[in-house]
Short mmCIF file of C-alpha atoms and ligand atoms in Angstrom, two decimals:
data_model
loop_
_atom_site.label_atom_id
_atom_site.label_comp_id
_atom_site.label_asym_id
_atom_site.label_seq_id
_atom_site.Cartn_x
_atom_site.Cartn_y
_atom_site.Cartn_z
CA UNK A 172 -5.24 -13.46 23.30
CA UNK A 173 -7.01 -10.70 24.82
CA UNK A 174 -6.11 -6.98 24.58
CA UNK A 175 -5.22 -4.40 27.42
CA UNK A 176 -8.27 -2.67 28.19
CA UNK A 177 -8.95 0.55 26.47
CA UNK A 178 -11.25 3.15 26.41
CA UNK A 179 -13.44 3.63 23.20
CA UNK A 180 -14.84 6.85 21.25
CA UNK A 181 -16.67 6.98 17.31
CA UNK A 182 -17.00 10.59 17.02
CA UNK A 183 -19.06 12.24 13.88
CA UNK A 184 -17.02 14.08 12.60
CA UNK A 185 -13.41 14.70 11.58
CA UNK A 186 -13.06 17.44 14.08
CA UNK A 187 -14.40 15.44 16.81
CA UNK A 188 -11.57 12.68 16.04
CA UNK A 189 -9.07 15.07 15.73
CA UNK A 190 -9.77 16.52 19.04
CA UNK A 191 -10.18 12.65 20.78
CA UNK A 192 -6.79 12.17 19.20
CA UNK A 193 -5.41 15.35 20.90
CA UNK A 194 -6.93 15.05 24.22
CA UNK A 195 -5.62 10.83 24.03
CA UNK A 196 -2.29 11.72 23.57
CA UNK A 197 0.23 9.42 22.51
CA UNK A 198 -1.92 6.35 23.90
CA UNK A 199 -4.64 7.27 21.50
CA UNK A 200 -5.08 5.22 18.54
CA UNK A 201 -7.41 5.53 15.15
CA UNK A 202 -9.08 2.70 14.29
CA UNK A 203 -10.46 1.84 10.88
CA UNK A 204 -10.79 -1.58 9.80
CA UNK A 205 -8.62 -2.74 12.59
CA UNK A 206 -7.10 -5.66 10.68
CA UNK A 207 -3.24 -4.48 11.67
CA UNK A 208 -4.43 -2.90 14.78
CA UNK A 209 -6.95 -5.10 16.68
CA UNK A 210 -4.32 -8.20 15.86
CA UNK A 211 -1.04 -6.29 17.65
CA UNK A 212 -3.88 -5.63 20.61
CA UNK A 213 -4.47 -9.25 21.00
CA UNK A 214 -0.65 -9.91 21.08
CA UNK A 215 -0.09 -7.25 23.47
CA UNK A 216 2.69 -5.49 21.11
CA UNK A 217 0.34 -2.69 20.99
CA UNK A 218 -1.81 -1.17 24.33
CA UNK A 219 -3.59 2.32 22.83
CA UNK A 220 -5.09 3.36 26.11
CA UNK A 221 -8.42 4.89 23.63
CA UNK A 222 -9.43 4.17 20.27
CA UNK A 223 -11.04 6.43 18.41
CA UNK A 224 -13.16 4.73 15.57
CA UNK A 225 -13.16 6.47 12.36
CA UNK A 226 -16.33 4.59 10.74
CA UNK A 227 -19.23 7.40 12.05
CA UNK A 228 -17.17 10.25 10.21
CA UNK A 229 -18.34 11.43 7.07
CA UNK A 230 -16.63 11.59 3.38
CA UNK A 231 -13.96 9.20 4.23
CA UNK A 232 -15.46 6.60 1.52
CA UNK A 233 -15.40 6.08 -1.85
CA UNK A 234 -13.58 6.17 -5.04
CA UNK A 235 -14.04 9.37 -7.30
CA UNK A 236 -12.77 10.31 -11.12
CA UNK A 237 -11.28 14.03 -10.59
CA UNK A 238 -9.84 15.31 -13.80
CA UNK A 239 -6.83 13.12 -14.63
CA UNK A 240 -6.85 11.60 -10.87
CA UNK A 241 -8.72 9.06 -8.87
CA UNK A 242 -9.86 10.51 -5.46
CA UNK A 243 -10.00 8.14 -2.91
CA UNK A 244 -11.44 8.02 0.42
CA UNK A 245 -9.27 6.73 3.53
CA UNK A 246 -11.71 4.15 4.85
CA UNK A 247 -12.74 2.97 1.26
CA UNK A 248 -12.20 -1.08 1.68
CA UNK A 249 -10.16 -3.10 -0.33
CA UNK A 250 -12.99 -4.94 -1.57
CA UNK A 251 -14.23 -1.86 -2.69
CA UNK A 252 -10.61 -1.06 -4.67
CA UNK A 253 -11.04 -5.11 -6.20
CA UNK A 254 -14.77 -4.10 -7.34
CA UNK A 255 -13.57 -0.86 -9.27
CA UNK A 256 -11.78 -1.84 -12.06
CA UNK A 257 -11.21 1.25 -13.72
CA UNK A 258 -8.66 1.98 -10.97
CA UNK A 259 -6.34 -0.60 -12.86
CA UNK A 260 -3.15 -1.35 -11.17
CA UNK A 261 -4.96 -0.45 -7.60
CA UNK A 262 -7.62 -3.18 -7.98
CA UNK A 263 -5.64 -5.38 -8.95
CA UNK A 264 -3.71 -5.04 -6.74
CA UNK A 265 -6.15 -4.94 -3.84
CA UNK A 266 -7.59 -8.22 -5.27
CA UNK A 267 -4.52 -10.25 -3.76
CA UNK A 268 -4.85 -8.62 -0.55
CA UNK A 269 -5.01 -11.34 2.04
CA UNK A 270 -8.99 -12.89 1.91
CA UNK A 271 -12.25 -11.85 1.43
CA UNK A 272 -12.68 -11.56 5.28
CA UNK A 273 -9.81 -9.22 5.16
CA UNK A 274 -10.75 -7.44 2.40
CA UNK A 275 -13.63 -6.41 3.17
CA UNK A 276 -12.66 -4.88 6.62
CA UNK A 277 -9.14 -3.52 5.68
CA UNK A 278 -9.01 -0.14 4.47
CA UNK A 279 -5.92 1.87 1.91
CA UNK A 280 -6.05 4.66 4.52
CA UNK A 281 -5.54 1.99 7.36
CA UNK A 282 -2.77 0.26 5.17
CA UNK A 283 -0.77 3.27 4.19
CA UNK A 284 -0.67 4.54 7.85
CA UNK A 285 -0.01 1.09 9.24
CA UNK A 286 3.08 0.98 6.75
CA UNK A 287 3.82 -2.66 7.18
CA UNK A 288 6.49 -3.45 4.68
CA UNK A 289 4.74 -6.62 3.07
CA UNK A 290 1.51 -4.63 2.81
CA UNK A 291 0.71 -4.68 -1.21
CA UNK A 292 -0.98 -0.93 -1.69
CA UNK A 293 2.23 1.46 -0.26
CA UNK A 294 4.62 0.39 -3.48
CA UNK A 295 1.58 0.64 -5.41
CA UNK A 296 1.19 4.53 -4.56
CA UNK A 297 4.85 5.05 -5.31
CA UNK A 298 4.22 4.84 -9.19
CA UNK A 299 1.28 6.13 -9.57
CA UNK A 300 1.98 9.52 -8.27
CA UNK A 301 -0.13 8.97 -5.30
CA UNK A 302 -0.72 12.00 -2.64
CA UNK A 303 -2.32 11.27 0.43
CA UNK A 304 -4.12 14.23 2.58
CA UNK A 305 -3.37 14.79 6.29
CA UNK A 306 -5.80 16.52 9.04
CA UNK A 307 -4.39 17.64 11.99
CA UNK A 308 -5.39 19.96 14.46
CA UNK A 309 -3.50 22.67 12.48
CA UNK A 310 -4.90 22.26 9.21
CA UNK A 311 -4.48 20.13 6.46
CA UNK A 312 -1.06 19.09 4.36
CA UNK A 313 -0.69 16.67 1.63
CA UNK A 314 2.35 14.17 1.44
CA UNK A 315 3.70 12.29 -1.61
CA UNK A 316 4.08 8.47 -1.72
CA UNK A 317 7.61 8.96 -1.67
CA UNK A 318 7.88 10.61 1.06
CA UNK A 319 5.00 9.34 3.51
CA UNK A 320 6.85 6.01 4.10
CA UNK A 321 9.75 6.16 6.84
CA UNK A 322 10.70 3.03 8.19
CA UNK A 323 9.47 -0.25 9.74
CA UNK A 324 5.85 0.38 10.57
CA UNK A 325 6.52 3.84 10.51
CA UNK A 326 4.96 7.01 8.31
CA UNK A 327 4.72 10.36 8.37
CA UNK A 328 1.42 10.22 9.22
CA UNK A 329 1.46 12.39 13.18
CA UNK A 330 0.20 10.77 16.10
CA UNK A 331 -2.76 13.48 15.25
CA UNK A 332 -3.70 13.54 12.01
CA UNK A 333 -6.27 11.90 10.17
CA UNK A 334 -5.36 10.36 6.53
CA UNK A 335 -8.60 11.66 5.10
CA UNK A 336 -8.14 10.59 1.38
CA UNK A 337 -5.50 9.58 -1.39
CA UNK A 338 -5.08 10.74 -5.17
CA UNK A 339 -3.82 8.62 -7.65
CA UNK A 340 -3.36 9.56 -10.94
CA UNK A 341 -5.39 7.88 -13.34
CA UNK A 342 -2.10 6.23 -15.21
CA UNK A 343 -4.56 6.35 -19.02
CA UNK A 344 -3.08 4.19 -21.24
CA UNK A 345 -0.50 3.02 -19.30
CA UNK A 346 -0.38 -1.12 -19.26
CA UNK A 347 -0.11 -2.95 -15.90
CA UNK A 348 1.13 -6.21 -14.33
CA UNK A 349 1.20 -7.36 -10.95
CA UNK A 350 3.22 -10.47 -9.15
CA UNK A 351 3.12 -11.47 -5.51
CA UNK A 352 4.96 -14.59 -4.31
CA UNK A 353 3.76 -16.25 -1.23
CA UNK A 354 4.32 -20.02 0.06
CA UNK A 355 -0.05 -20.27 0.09
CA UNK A 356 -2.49 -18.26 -1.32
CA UNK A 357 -3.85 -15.21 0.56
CA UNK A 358 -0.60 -15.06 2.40
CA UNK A 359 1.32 -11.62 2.75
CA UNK A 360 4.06 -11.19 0.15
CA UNK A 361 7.54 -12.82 0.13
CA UNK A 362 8.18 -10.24 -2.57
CA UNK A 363 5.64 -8.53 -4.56
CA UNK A 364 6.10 -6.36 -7.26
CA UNK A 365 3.34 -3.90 -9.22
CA UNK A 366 4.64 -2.81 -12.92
CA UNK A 367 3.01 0.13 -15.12
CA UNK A 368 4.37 0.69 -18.85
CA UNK A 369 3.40 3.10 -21.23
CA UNK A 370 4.24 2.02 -24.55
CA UNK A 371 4.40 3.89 -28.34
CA UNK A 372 4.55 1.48 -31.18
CA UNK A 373 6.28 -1.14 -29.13
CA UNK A 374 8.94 1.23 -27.57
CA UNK A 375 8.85 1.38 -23.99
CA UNK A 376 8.02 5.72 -23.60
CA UNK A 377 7.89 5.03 -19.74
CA UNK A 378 7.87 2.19 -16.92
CA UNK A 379 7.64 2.18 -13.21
CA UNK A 380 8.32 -0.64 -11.01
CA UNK A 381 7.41 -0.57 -7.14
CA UNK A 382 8.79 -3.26 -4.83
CA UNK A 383 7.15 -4.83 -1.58
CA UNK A 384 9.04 -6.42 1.11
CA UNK A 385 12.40 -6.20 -0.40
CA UNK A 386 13.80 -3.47 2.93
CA UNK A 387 11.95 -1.70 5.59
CA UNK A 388 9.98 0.89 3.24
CA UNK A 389 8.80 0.45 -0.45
CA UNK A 390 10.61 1.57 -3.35
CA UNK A 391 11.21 1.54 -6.95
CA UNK A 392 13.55 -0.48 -9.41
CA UNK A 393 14.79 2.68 -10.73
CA UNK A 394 17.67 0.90 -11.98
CA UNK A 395 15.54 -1.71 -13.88
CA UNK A 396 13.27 1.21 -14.95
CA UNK A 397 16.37 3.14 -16.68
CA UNK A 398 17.19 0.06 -18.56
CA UNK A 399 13.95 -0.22 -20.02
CA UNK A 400 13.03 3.39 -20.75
CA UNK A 401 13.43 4.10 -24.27
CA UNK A 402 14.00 0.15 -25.14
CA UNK A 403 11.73 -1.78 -27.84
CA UNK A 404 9.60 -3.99 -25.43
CA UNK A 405 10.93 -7.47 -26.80
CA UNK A 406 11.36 -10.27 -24.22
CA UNK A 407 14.93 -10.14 -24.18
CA UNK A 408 15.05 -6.48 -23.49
CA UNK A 409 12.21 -6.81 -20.56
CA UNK A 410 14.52 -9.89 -19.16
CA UNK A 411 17.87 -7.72 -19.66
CA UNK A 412 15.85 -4.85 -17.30
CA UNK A 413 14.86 -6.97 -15.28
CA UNK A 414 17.70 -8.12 -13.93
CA UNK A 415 18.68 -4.63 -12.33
CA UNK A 416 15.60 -5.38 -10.31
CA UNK A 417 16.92 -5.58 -6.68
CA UNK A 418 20.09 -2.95 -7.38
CA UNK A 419 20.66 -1.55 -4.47
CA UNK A 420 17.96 -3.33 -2.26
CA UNK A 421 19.07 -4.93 1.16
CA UNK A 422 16.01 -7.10 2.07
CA UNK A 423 16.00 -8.72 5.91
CA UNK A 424 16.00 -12.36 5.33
CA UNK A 425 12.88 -14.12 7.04
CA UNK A 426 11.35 -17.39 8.42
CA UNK A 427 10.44 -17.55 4.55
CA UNK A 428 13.87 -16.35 2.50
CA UNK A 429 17.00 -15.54 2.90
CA UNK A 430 17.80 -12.42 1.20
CA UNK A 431 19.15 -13.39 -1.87
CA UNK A 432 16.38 -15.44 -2.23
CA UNK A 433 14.00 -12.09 -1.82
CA UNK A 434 16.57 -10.51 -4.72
CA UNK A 435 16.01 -13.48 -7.07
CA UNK A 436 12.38 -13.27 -6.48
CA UNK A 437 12.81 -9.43 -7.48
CA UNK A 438 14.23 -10.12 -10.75
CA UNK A 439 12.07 -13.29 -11.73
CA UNK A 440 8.89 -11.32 -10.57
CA UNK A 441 10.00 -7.85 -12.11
CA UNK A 442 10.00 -9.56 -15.55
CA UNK A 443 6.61 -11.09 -15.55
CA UNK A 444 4.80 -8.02 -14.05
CA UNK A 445 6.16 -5.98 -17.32
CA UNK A 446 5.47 -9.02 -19.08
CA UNK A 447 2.08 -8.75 -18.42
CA UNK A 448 1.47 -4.95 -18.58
CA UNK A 449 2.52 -4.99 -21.93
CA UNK A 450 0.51 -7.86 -22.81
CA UNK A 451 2.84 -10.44 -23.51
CA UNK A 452 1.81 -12.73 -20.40
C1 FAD B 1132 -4.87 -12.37 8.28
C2 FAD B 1132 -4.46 -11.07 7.65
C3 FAD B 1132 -3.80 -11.10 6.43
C4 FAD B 1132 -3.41 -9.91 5.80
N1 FAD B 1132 -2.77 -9.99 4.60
C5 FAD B 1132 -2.43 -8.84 3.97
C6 FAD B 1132 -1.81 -8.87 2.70
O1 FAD B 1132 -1.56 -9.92 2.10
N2 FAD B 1132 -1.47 -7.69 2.13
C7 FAD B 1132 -1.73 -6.47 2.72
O2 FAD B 1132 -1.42 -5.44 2.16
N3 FAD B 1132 -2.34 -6.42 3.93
C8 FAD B 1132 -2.70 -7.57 4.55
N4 FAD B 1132 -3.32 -7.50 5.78
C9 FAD B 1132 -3.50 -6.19 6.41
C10 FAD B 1132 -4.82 -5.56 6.01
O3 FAD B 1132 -4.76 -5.11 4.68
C11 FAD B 1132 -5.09 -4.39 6.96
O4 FAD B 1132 -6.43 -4.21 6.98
C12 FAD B 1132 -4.45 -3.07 6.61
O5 FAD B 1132 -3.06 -3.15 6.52
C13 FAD B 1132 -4.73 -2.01 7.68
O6 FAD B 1132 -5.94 -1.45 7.43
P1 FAD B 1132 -7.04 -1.31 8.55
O7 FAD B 1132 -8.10 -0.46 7.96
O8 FAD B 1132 -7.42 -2.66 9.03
O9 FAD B 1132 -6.24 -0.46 9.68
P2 FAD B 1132 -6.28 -0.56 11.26
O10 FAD B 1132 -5.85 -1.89 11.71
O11 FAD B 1132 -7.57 -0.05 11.77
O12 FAD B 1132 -5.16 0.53 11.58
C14 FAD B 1132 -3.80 0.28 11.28
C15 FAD B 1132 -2.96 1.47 11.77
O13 FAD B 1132 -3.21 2.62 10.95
C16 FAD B 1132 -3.76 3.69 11.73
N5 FAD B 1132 -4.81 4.27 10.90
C17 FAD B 1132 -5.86 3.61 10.37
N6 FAD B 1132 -6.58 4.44 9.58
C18 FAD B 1132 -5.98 5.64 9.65
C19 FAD B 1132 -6.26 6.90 9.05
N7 FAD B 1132 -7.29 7.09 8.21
N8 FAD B 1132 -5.44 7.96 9.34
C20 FAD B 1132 -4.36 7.79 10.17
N9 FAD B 1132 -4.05 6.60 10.75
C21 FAD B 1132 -4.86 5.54 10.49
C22 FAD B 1132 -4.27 3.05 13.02
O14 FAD B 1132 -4.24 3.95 14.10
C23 FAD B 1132 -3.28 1.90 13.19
O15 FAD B 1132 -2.09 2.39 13.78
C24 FAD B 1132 -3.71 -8.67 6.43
C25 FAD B 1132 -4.38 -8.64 7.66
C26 FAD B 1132 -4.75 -9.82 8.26
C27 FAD B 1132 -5.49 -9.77 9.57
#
């Protein structure tokens, strides 16, 4: 398929963007890798009237230790995210995204925006305390994970503003697990489901669970996460949590599951991502 026409800018600077994005109006539309854009072009379901590439603007790349955070640039790739393993449960993460191809034009500023509720790196952000950092053409304002997500392909992110970077806390000594079901490899998630647990002699002192694809936005297991907290980190205690996985979720069945099927896939996945991040496989 080919896209509507369009007019094209790649300003050099974040200014320069902002102001194409203002003067565009609503039809204006950032590009970075293009991997979510480009494709809803092609099949006419999107029709910006001007894109305005972000890849000649400056200090929108890279992945930088601050203190007890991670800084990291909007148009850093997820092929960069696989290659830095110090950023734990965000490479690993990354590392399942779609295929190398993919990878290595898709971008975590791109994805976040986009927020496509199979995309892998939104729930992700929601437990690791992630803060993304929003340039408009009045200023800047930073949003939490939490509340940057809205709906369906939709994020708080204006129709003018620039995700510049994300912080994510640096999660030391917290254990990690990650489990994505799909029918083939490299396809998006049926469910997916990212785990961190920080553990003191085999009690569980915190866990976090974010679900993908199980509603319209990604959240956490809270419920499973109280039953852990506080718990000794045996298997039947991790399986006991686990089955408070999908409390309270609603998922949309698909071509692929019906909903219950997505809420099974919660539990049985919940239990072997904590399996993992505390090391019991
Ligand atoms: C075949 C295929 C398989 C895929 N499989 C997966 C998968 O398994 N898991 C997964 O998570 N993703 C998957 N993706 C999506 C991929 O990760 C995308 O690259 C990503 O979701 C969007 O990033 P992008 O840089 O390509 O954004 P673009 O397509 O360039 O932009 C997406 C949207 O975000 C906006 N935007 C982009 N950057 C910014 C910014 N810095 N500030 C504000 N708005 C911005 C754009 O205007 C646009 O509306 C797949 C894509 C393809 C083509």
């Amino acid at each position: 398929m080919i896209p509507a026409e369009f007019d094209y800018t790649a300003p050099e600077s974040l200014q320069d963007a902002i102001s194409a994005l203002v003067d565009g109006g609503e039809d204006a539309k950032l590009l970075a890798g293009g991997h979510s854009l480009i494709p809803l072009m092609k099949l006419r379901l999107a029709a910006p009237s001007l894109l305005v590439d972000l890849r000649k603007v400056p200090g929108l790349h890279g992945v930088e230790r601050q203190n007890g955070h991670w800084r990291i640039g909007a148009l850093t790739t997820h092929s960069v995210l696989e290659h830095s393993p110090d950023l734990g449960i965000v490479a690993a993460v990354a590392a399942t995204i779609a295929d190398p191809q993919v990878r290595h034009r898709g971008t975590i500023g791109g994805s976040l925006a986009h927020g496509d509720a199979a995309s892998d790196l939104p729930a992700v952000m929601l437990i690791t305390d992630a803060e993304v950092t929003l340039q408009g053409p009045s200023g800047q304002r930073t949003v939490a994970a939490g509340d940057l997500f809205k709906d369906y392909l939709t994020t708080d992110v204006g129709e003018d503003e620039v995700l510049t970077e994300i912080r994510v806390s640096a999660m030391d000594g917290w254990g990690y697990g990650h489990q994505k079901f799909n029918r083939r490899s490299e396809d998006w998630a049926m469910v997916g489901v990212a785990a961190v647990v920080k553990a003191t002699d085999g009690v569980c002192e915190d866990v976090r669970i974010g679900l993908t694809n199980m509603g319209a936005v990604p959240r956490r297991a809270t419920a499973a996460e109280e039953a852990l907290r506080g718990q000794e980190l045996t298997a039947e205690n991790i399986a006991a949590a686990a089955e408070s996985a999908a409390e309270g979720t609603n998922p949309p069945a698909d071509l692929n599951a019906t909903t219950e099927y997505k809420r099974h896939l919660a539990r049985v996945l919940t239990k072997r991502a904590i399996r993992d991040a505390v090391g019991g496989g």
